[in-house]
DNA sequence: GGTTGACTCGTACGGTGTACGATGCGAGTG
DNA sequence: CACTCGCATCGTACACCGTACGAGTCAACC
């Protein structure tokens, strides 16, 4: 009976010598599976990812995937976490401008997810992978180093995290909805009648998403600095 | 050729006299379908909702649903929006404590969604239904009445909305993950090694979610009040 | 009686995730 | 060399999914 790799902790055992010199399809591997899954998700969206389609793209049979992966759920987990990989300085020391650091960090986070809009929809249902945890760790370290009181630290971390998640999801959702402009148009036609304030503020129409994100983040950081007794260093006028 | 109800705007035409006096199963209706869908989602989660299962619960054939509903997607849309129905005062006038109003409003919002954890996972992918828009309208009106500057209004609305969405999703996600404690335990075992700051702050462990939500909301409102030149009325010591 | 329209549903089709067992293959051992 | 064994691949099959299609029922109206 085949033992079937389960925990996914052991690397794929590499053969000593790869024989065939010009193989068309390289062998399956966890890395290739995840990378191709991301491609497929980018191209076709969440419903476009199918085990059979994924295997086709890899030049393999559908069931071959299951040697490397427990089930489809873990493909989603791995794809999501891979998209959130953070490449950048792991600055642990105190920066002169912690606030700019945080803004930069969170904007990069948001950008990573908007580059793969499906990731925002996926995040709510999936576990925290190592890359997500790394980003949390970095955020945590930065805030801690910035002098946020221990009693406020968790609330600070979570509020920033939540804000980024929510803003990204909202934004990604609007991108998607704008695909079918006709529905949007006719929906907005009846808005002014029932939702006058929304209509007047043009909340749903020509929003500057990047600017809005930044502005809300500034609100949050202002309150945070105020709450922890530090002045809001580096706030732009 | 049957015309098949599409736009879903017309109420179901009621027959003059309903004959059979003691029918076991009441006739299908959009309301009953949506209500049963919510039941099913509560009981079995997102993947548990199936057109066949839904029809079974209603004592009907699967295809009968399609007279009332275009497709499964709209069942999700309707279920989500129905869960977010807001019952409460539509206060338009200026309250003495706008801040308490906002807190109360958003906490109710969050509570509604946590009562149906699937709703948080659904929100990112679904359109804005009338109930969602109503809540946005109310929030918008309250902030506007509280004297938030027009230039800041949209950013204020979106930042609060984003925060609530993100916080609810994070919370609901943790509830779900805690179901399989074994995985959580063994995952946390390796935490201290790679993520020392997270480990030390016990960020993922015994979090007081309600308190954290409130605290982060206070940060945001502090910053908002500060940004708009008003003092932070009613902030608790 | 005949027609029409609202509503229900049985059947069928193409697709899905994946359990199971057969197969191939390279390396190690005798 | 023959043999075994573990890794890796894959064909087949099953239960289930969303839903297109068209036939059926039944009340209301001409």
Coordinates of C-alpha atoms (C1' of nucleotides) in Angstrom, one line a residue:
Chain A
X1 CA 0.0 0.0 0.0
X2 CA 1.4 3.4 -1.0
X3 CA 2.3 5.5 2.0
X4 CA 1.2 8.8 0.3
X5 CA 3.0 11.8 1.5
X6 CA 0.8 13.6 4.0
X7 CA 2.3 16.2 6.3
X8 CA 4.0 17.9 3.4
X9 CA 7.0 18.6 5.5
X10 CA 9.5 16.5 3.6
X11 CA 10.9 17.9 0.5
X12 CA 10.4 15.9 -2.6
X13 CA 13.3 13.4 -2.8
X14 CA 15.4 14.4 -5.7
X15 CA 16.7 11.7 -7.9
X16 CA 20.5 11.5 -8.1
X17 CA 20.7 12.0 -11.9
X18 CA 17.9 13.3 -13.9
X19 CA 18.2 11.2 -17.1
X20 CA 16.2 12.4 -20.0
X21 CA 18.1 15.4 -21.2
X22 CA 15.4 17.4 -22.9
X23 CA 12.2 16.5 -21.2
X24 CA 9.3 18.6 -22.3
X25 CA 7.5 18.7 -19.0
X26 CA 9.5 19.0 -15.9
X27 CA 8.4 16.7 -13.1
X28 CA 5.7 17.7 -10.7
X29 CA 6.7 19.4 -7.5
X30 CA 4.9 21.3 -4.8
X31 CA 6.5 24.5 -6.0
X32 CA 5.4 24.0 -9.6
X33 CA 1.9 23.1 -8.5
X34 CA 1.5 26.2 -6.4
X35 CA 3.0 28.5 -9.0
X36 CA 0.7 27.2 -11.7
X37 CA -2.3 27.4 -9.3
X38 CA -1.6 31.1 -8.9
X39 CA -1.3 31.5 -12.7
X40 CA -4.7 29.8 -13.1
X41 CA -6.3 31.8 -10.4
X42 CA -5.0 35.1 -11.9
X43 CA -6.3 34.1 -15.3
X44 CA -9.6 32.5 -14.5
X45 CA -10.6 33.5 -10.9
X46 CA -11.5 31.3 -8.0
X47 CA -14.0 29.1 -9.8
X48 CA -11.5 28.7 -12.6
X49 CA -9.2 26.6 -10.5
X50 CA -10.0 23.0 -11.0
X51 CA -7.8 20.0 -10.2
X52 CA -8.2 18.7 -13.7
X53 CA -7.3 22.1 -15.3
X54 CA -4.4 22.6 -13.0
X55 CA -3.1 19.1 -13.9
X56 CA -3.6 19.9 -17.6
X57 CA -1.5 23.0 -17.3
X58 CA 1.2 20.9 -15.7
X59 CA 1.1 18.3 -18.3
X60 CA 0.1 15.7 -15.7
X61 CA -2.9 13.6 -14.8
X62 CA -5.4 15.0 -12.4
X63 CA -4.7 12.3 -9.7
X64 CA -1.0 12.9 -9.8
X65 CA -1.5 16.1 -7.9
X66 CA -2.7 14.2 -4.9
X67 CA 0.7 12.8 -4.2
X68 CA 2.0 16.2 -3.5
X69 CA -1.1 17.8 -2.0
X70 CA -3.8 16.5 0.4
X71 CA -6.7 18.1 -1.3
X72 CA -7.9 21.1 -3.2
X73 CA -8.3 23.1 0.0
X74 CA -4.6 23.0 0.7
X75 CA -3.9 24.2 -2.9
X76 CA -5.9 27.3 -2.0
X77 CA -4.0 27.6 1.3
X78 CA -0.7 27.4 -0.4
X79 CA -1.6 29.7 -3.3
X80 CA -2.8 32.3 -0.9
X81 CA 0.2 32.2 1.3
X82 CA 2.6 32.2 -1.6
X83 CA 1.0 35.4 -3.0
X84 CA 1.6 37.1 0.4
X85 CA 5.3 36.3 0.5
X86 CA 7.2 39.3 1.8
X87 CA 10.5 40.3 0.3
X88 CA 12.1 43.2 1.9
X89 CA 14.0 44.3 4.9
X90 CA 13.2 42.7 8.2
X91 CA 14.2 45.8 10.1
X92 CA 14.1 45.1 13.7
X93 CA 15.9 48.1 15.0
X94 CA 14.1 51.4 15.7
X95 CA 13.5 53.4 12.6
X96 CA 13.5 57.1 12.8
X97 CA 10.1 57.2 11.3
X98 CA 8.1 54.3 12.4
X99 CA 4.9 55.8 11.0
X100 CA 6.3 55.9 7.5
X101 CA 7.5 52.3 7.9
X102 CA 4.0 51.2 8.9
X103 CA 2.4 53.0 6.0
X104 CA 4.9 51.6 3.6
X105 CA 4.5 48.1 4.9
X106 CA 0.7 48.2 4.8
X107 CA 0.6 49.7 1.4
X108 CA 2.8 47.0 0.1
X109 CA 0.6 44.4 1.7
X110 CA -2.4 45.8 0.0
X111 CA -0.7 46.1 -3.3
X112 CA 0.4 42.4 -3.1
X113 CA -3.2 41.4 -2.7
X114 CA -4.7 43.6 -5.3
X115 CA -2.2 42.2 -7.8
X116 CA -4.1 38.9 -7.3
X117 CA -7.7 39.9 -6.6
X118 CA -8.8 36.4 -5.7
X119 CA -6.6 36.5 -2.7
X120 CA -8.9 39.0 -0.9
X121 CA -11.9 36.7 -1.4
X122 CA -9.9 33.8 -0.2
X123 CA -8.4 35.3 2.9
X124 CA -11.5 35.1 5.1
X125 CA -11.8 31.4 4.9
X126 CA -8.2 30.2 5.0
X127 CA -5.7 29.5 7.7
X128 CA -2.8 31.8 8.5
X129 CA 0.1 30.6 6.5
X130 CA 3.8 31.3 7.3
X131 CA 4.0 34.3 5.1
X132 CA 1.0 35.9 6.6
X133 CA 2.4 35.3 10.0
X134 CA 5.7 36.8 9.0
X135 CA 4.0 40.0 8.0
X136 CA 2.2 40.1 11.2
X137 CA 5.4 39.5 13.0
X138 CA 7.1 42.3 11.3
X139 CA 4.2 44.7 12.0
X140 CA 4.2 43.6 15.5
X141 CA 7.9 44.2 15.9
X142 CA 7.7 47.6 14.3
X143 CA 4.9 48.8 16.6
X144 CA 6.5 47.4 19.6
X145 CA 9.8 49.1 18.7
X146 CA 7.9 52.4 18.1
X147 CA 6.9 52.5 21.8
X148 CA 3.3 51.3 21.6
X149 CA 2.4 50.3 25.1
X150 CA 2.2 46.6 25.8
X151 CA -1.4 47.0 26.8
X152 CA -2.3 48.6 23.5
X153 CA -0.1 46.5 21.3
X154 CA -2.5 43.7 20.4
X155 CA -5.3 46.2 19.7
X156 CA -3.0 48.2 17.6
X157 CA -1.8 45.3 15.6
X158 CA -5.3 43.9 15.0
X159 CA -6.8 47.2 14.1
X160 CA -4.2 47.8 11.5
X161 CA -4.5 44.3 10.2
X162 CA -8.3 44.5 10.1
X163 CA -8.2 47.8 8.3
X164 CA -5.9 46.6 5.6
X165 CA -7.9 43.4 5.1
X166 CA -11.2 45.2 5.0
X167 CA -9.9 48.0 2.6
X168 CA -8.4 45.5 0.3
X169 CA -11.5 43.3 0.2
X170 CA -13.7 46.3 -0.5
X171 CA -11.5 47.5 -3.2
X172 CA -11.1 44.2 -4.9
X173 CA -14.9 43.7 -4.7
X174 CA -15.5 47.0 -6.5
X175 CA -13.0 46.1 -9.2
X176 CA -14.9 42.9 -9.8
X177 CA -18.3 44.5 -9.8
X178 CA -17.3 47.1 -12.3
X179 CA -16.9 44.4 -14.8
X180 CA -20.6 44.4 -15.4
X181 CA -21.1 48.0 -15.9
X182 CA -24.7 47.7 -17.1
X183 CA -25.8 46.2 -13.8
X184 CA -23.9 48.8 -11.9
X185 CA -25.5 51.6 -13.9
X186 CA -29.0 50.5 -13.5
X187 CA -28.4 49.8 -9.8
X188 CA -27.1 53.3 -9.3
X189 CA -30.1 54.7 -11.1
X190 CA -32.4 54.0 -8.2
X191 CA -29.9 55.1 -5.6
X192 CA -30.7 58.7 -5.1
X193 CA -34.2 57.9 -4.2
X194 CA -33.5 55.5 -1.3
X195 CA -30.0 56.5 -0.3
X196 CA -29.7 60.2 -0.7
X197 CA -26.6 60.7 1.4
X198 CA -24.7 58.0 -0.4
X199 CA -25.7 59.4 -3.7
X200 CA -24.8 63.0 -2.7
X201 CA -21.3 62.0 -1.5
X202 CA -20.7 59.9 -4.6
X203 CA -19.4 57.3 -2.2
X204 CA -19.8 54.4 -4.7
X205 CA -18.9 56.2 -7.9
X206 CA -15.6 57.8 -8.6
X207 CA -13.7 57.0 -5.5
X208 CA -10.0 57.6 -5.3
X209 CA -9.3 54.3 -3.6
X210 CA -5.6 54.7 -3.1
X211 CA -6.1 58.1 -1.5
X212 CA -9.0 56.9 0.6
X213 CA -7.0 54.0 1.9
X214 CA -4.2 56.3 2.8
X215 CA -6.5 58.8 4.5
X216 CA -8.2 56.2 6.6
X217 CA -4.9 54.7 7.6
X218 CA -3.8 58.2 8.7
X219 CA -6.9 58.4 10.9
X220 CA -6.1 55.2 12.5
X221 CA -2.5 56.0 13.0
X222 CA -3.4 59.4 14.5
X223 CA -5.7 57.8 17.0
X224 CA -3.1 55.2 17.7
X225 CA -0.3 57.7 18.4
X226 CA -2.7 59.8 20.5
X227 CA -3.8 56.7 22.5
X228 CA -0.2 55.7 23.3
X229 CA 0.9 59.2 24.2
X230 CA 3.2 59.7 21.3
X231 CA 2.9 62.5 18.9
X232 CA 1.9 61.7 15.4
X233 CA 5.4 61.8 13.9
X234 CA 5.6 62.4 10.2
X235 CA 2.0 63.1 9.5
X236 CA 1.7 64.8 6.2
X237 CA -0.1 68.2 6.2
Chain B
X1 CA -42.1 28.8 -23.9
X2 CA -42.3 29.7 -20.3
X3 CA -41.4 33.3 -19.6
X4 CA -39.6 32.5 -16.4
X5 CA -39.5 35.2 -13.8
X6 CA -36.2 37.0 -14.1
X7 CA -35.8 40.4 -12.7
X8 CA -37.3 39.3 -9.4
X9 CA -39.0 42.6 -8.9
X10 CA -42.6 41.4 -9.1
X11 CA -44.1 39.8 -6.0
X12 CA -45.4 36.4 -6.4
X13 CA -48.9 36.6 -7.7
X14 CA -51.2 35.4 -4.9
X15 CA -54.0 33.2 -5.9
X16 CA -57.4 34.5 -4.9
X17 CA -58.3 31.6 -2.7
X18 CA -55.8 29.1 -1.4
X19 CA -57.8 25.9 -1.5
X20 CA -56.3 23.0 0.4
X21 CA -56.9 23.8 4.0
X22 CA -54.2 21.8 5.7
X23 CA -51.3 21.5 3.3
X24 CA -48.2 20.1 4.8
X25 CA -45.7 22.1 2.8
X26 CA -46.6 25.7 2.2
X27 CA -45.9 26.8 -1.4
X28 CA -42.5 28.0 -2.4
X29 CA -41.8 31.6 -2.3
X30 CA -38.7 33.8 -2.5
X31 CA -39.0 34.6 1.2
X32 CA -39.2 30.9 2.2
X33 CA -36.3 30.0 -0.1
X34 CA -34.0 32.7 1.4
X35 CA -35.0 31.9 5.0
X36 CA -34.3 28.2 4.5
X37 CA -31.0 29.0 2.7
X38 CA -29.9 31.0 5.8
X39 CA -30.9 28.0 8.0
X40 CA -28.9 25.7 5.9
X41 CA -25.9 28.0 5.8
X42 CA -26.0 28.3 9.6
X43 CA -26.2 24.6 10.0
X44 CA -23.8 23.4 7.3
X45 CA -21.6 26.3 6.2
X46 CA -21.0 27.6 2.8
X47 CA -20.3 24.3 1.1
X48 CA -23.3 22.8 2.8
X49 CA -25.7 24.9 0.7
X50 CA -26.8 22.9 -2.3
X51 CA -29.7 23.5 -4.6
X52 CA -30.8 20.0 -4.1
X53 CA -30.5 20.1 -0.3
X54 CA -32.2 23.5 -0.2
X55 CA -35.1 22.1 -2.3
X56 CA -35.3 19.0 0.0
X57 CA -35.7 21.2 3.0
X58 CA -38.5 23.0 1.3
X59 CA -40.2 19.8 0.3
X60 CA -39.8 20.7 -3.4
X61 CA -37.9 19.5 -6.4
X62 CA -34.6 21.0 -7.1
X63 CA -35.6 22.6 -10.3
X64 CA -38.6 24.3 -8.8
X65 CA -36.2 26.8 -7.1
X66 CA -35.3 28.2 -10.5
X67 CA -38.6 29.7 -11.0
X68 CA -38.1 32.0 -8.1
X69 CA -34.3 32.5 -8.4
X70 CA -32.0 32.9 -11.4
X71 CA -29.2 30.8 -10.1
X72 CA -27.3 29.8 -7.0
X73 CA -25.3 33.0 -7.0
X74 CA -28.4 35.0 -6.3
X75 CA -29.4 32.7 -3.5
X76 CA -26.1 33.7 -1.9
X77 CA -26.7 37.4 -2.6
X78 CA -30.2 37.2 -1.1
X79 CA -29.1 35.2 2.0
X80 CA -26.3 37.6 2.7
X81 CA -28.4 40.7 2.4
X82 CA -31.2 39.2 4.5
X83 CA -28.8 38.5 7.3
X84 CA -27.7 42.1 7.3
X85 CA -31.2 43.5 7.6
X86 CA -31.2 46.4 10.0
X87 CA -34.0 46.9 12.4
X88 CA -33.6 50.0 14.5
X89 CA -34.1 53.7 14.6
X90 CA -33.2 55.6 11.4
X91 CA -32.2 58.6 13.3
X92 CA -31.5 61.4 11.0
X93 CA -31.4 64.2 13.5
X94 CA -28.3 65.2 15.3
X95 CA -27.7 63.0 18.3
X96 CA -26.0 64.4 21.3
X97 CA -23.4 61.7 21.2
X98 CA -22.6 60.8 17.7
X99 CA -19.7 58.8 18.7
X100 CA -21.7 56.5 20.9
X101 CA -24.2 56.2 18.0
X102 CA -21.5 55.1 15.7
X103 CA -20.0 52.6 18.1
X104 CA -23.4 51.1 18.8
X105 CA -24.2 50.9 15.1
X106 CA -21.0 49.2 14.2
X107 CA -21.1 46.8 17.1
X108 CA -24.6 45.8 16.0
X109 CA -23.3 45.3 12.5
X110 CA -20.5 43.1 13.7
X111 CA -22.9 41.1 15.9
X112 CA -25.3 40.5 13.0
X113 CA -22.5 39.0 11.0
X114 CA -21.0 37.0 13.7
X115 CA -24.3 35.4 14.3
X116 CA -23.9 33.9 10.8
X117 CA -20.2 33.3 10.4
X118 CA -20.5 32.4 6.7
X119 CA -21.7 36.0 6.0
X120 CA -18.2 37.3 6.6
X121 CA -16.7 35.0 4.1
X122 CA -19.4 35.8 1.6
X123 CA -19.3 39.5 1.8
X124 CA -16.1 40.0 -0.3
X125 CA -17.5 38.4 -3.3
X126 CA -21.1 39.5 -3.4
X127 CA -22.8 42.7 -4.6
X128 CA -24.0 45.3 -2.2
X129 CA -27.7 44.5 -1.5
X130 CA -30.3 47.0 -0.3
X131 CA -29.7 46.2 3.4
X132 CA -26.0 46.7 3.2
X133 CA -26.6 50.0 1.4
X134 CA -29.1 51.0 4.1
X135 CA -26.5 50.6 6.7
X136 CA -24.0 52.5 4.7
X137 CA -26.6 55.2 4.3
X138 CA -27.3 55.4 8.0
X139 CA -23.6 55.6 8.8
X140 CA -23.1 58.2 6.2
X141 CA -25.9 60.3 7.5
X142 CA -24.7 60.0 11.1
X143 CA -21.2 61.1 10.3
X144 CA -22.4 63.9 8.1
X145 CA -24.6 65.1 10.9
X146 CA -21.8 64.9 13.3
X147 CA -19.9 67.6 11.4
X148 CA -17.4 65.5 9.6
X149 CA -16.1 67.8 6.8
X150 CA -17.3 66.9 3.3
X151 CA -13.7 66.4 2.1
X152 CA -13.2 63.8 4.8
X153 CA -16.6 62.2 4.7
X154 CA -15.9 59.4 2.2
X155 CA -12.6 58.5 3.8
X156 CA -14.4 58.4 7.2
X157 CA -17.2 56.2 6.0
X158 CA -14.9 53.8 4.2
X159 CA -12.4 53.5 7.0
X160 CA -15.1 52.6 9.4
X161 CA -16.7 50.2 7.0
X162 CA -13.4 48.6 6.2
X163 CA -12.5 48.2 9.8
X164 CA -15.7 46.5 10.7
X165 CA -15.5 44.2 7.7
X166 CA -11.9 43.3 8.5
X167 CA -12.5 42.8 12.2
X168 CA -15.5 40.6 11.6
X169 CA -13.7 38.5 9.0
X170 CA -10.7 38.0 11.3
X171 CA -12.9 37.1 14.2
X172 CA -15.1 34.7 12.2
X173 CA -12.0 33.1 10.8
X174 CA -10.6 32.4 14.2
X175 CA -13.8 30.9 15.3
X176 CA -13.7 28.5 12.4
X177 CA -10.0 27.6 12.9
X178 CA -10.5 26.8 16.5
X179 CA -12.7 24.0 15.5
X180 CA -9.8 21.8 14.8
X181 CA -7.8 22.4 17.9
X182 CA -5.2 19.8 17.2
X183 CA -4.0 21.6 14.1
X184 CA -4.0 24.9 16.0
X185 CA -2.0 23.4 18.9
X186 CA 0.7 21.9 16.7
X187 CA 0.9 25.0 14.6
X188 CA 1.4 27.2 17.7
X189 CA 4.1 24.9 18.9
X190 CA 6.5 26.1 16.3
X191 CA 5.5 29.7 16.7
X192 CA 7.9 31.0 19.3
X193 CA 10.8 29.9 17.2
X194 CA 10.0 31.8 14.1
X195 CA 7.6 34.5 15.3
X196 CA 8.9 35.6 18.7
X197 CA 7.0 38.9 19.0
X198 CA 3.7 37.3 18.1
X199 CA 4.4 34.6 20.6
X200 CA 5.3 37.0 23.3
X201 CA 2.2 39.1 22.8
X202 CA 0.0 36.1 22.7
X203 CA -1.6 37.8 19.7
X204 CA -3.2 34.6 18.4
X205 CA -4.1 32.9 21.7
X206 CA -6.4 34.3 24.3
X207 CA -7.5 37.4 22.6
X208 CA -10.4 39.4 24.0
X209 CA -12.0 39.9 20.6
X210 CA -14.8 42.2 21.7
X211 CA -12.5 44.4 23.7
X212 CA -10.0 44.5 20.9
X213 CA -12.6 45.5 18.4
X214 CA -13.8 48.3 20.6
X215 CA -10.3 49.5 21.3
X216 CA -9.4 49.6 17.6
X217 CA -12.6 51.4 16.9
X218 CA -11.7 54.0 19.5
X219 CA -8.3 54.5 17.8
X220 CA -10.1 55.1 14.6
X221 CA -12.7 57.4 16.0
X222 CA -10.0 59.4 17.9
X223 CA -8.1 60.0 14.8
X224 CA -11.2 60.8 12.9
X225 CA -12.4 63.4 15.5
X226 CA -8.9 64.8 15.5
X227 CA -8.7 65.0 11.8
X228 CA -12.0 66.9 11.5
X229 CA -11.1 69.3 14.2
X230 CA -13.7 68.1 16.7
X231 CA -12.9 66.8 20.1
X232 CA -13.4 63.2 20.8
X233 CA -16.7 63.4 22.6
X234 CA -17.6 60.6 24.9
X235 CA -14.3 58.8 24.8
X236 CA -14.2 56.5 27.7
X237 CA -11.3 56.9 30.1
Chain C
dG1 C1' -64.4 24.1 -24.1
dG2 C1' -60.2 26.3 -25.1
dT3 C1' -56.4 29.1 -24.1
dT4 C1' -53.1 31.2 -21.3
dG5 C1' -49.9 31.9 -17.9
dA6 C1' -48.0 30.7 -13.3
dC7 C1' -45.7 27.2 -11.2
dT8 C1' -43.6 22.4 -10.3
dC9 C1' -40.6 18.8 -11.4
dG10 C1' -38.2 14.4 -13.8
dT11 C1' -34.6 13.6 -16.7
dA12 C1' -30.3 14.3 -18.5
dC13 C1' -25.7 16.5 -19.5
dG14 C1' -21.3 18.0 -18.6
dG15 C1' -18.6 19.0 -14.9
dT16 C1' -16.5 18.4 -10.1
dG17 C1' -13.3 16.3 -6.1
dT18 C1' -11.2 12.3 -5.0
dA19 C1' -11.0 6.9 -3.5
dC20 C1' -8.9 3.0 -5.3
dG21 C1' -5.8 0.1 -7.4
dA22 C1' -2.7 -0.8 -11.3
dT23 C1' 1.5 0.7 -13.2
dG24 C1' 6.3 2.4 -14.1
dC25 C1' 10.8 3.3 -12.6
dG26 C1' 15.3 4.0 -10.2
dA27 C1' 18.0 2.3 -6.4
dG28 C1' 19.5 -1.0 -3.2
dT29 C1' 20.5 -5.7 -2.0
dG30 C1' 21.3 -10.6 -2.7
Chain D
dC1 C1' 22.0 -10.6 -12.8
dA2 C1' 17.2 -11.1 -10.5
dC3 C1' 14.5 -9.2 -6.8
dT4 C1' 12.3 -6.2 -4.0
dC5 C1' 10.8 -1.8 -2.4
dG6 C1' 9.5 3.1 -2.2
dC7 C1' 8.4 7.1 -4.9
dA8 C1' 5.6 8.9 -8.2
dT9 C1' 2.1 8.8 -11.9
dC10 C1' -2.3 8.0 -13.7
dG11 C1' -7.0 5.5 -15.6
dT12 C1' -11.2 4.4 -14.0
dA13 C1' -15.2 5.0 -11.3
dC14 C1' -18.4 7.1 -8.0
dA15 C1' -21.2 10.3 -5.9
dC16 C1' -22.5 14.7 -6.3
dC17 C1' -23.0 19.3 -8.3
dG18 C1' -25.5 23.3 -11.1
dT19 C1' -28.8 23.8 -14.4
dA20 C1' -31.0 23.3 -19.6
dC21 C1' -35.0 21.5 -21.4
dG22 C1' -39.5 20.3 -21.9
dA23 C1' -43.5 18.0 -20.1
dG24 C1' -46.9 18.3 -16.6
dT25 C1' -50.6 20.5 -13.3
dC26 C1' -53.9 23.7 -12.2
dA27 C1' -56.5 28.2 -11.7
dA28 C1' -58.3 32.0 -14.2
dC29 C1' -60.3 34.0 -18.0
dC30 C1' -62.5 34.3 -22.8

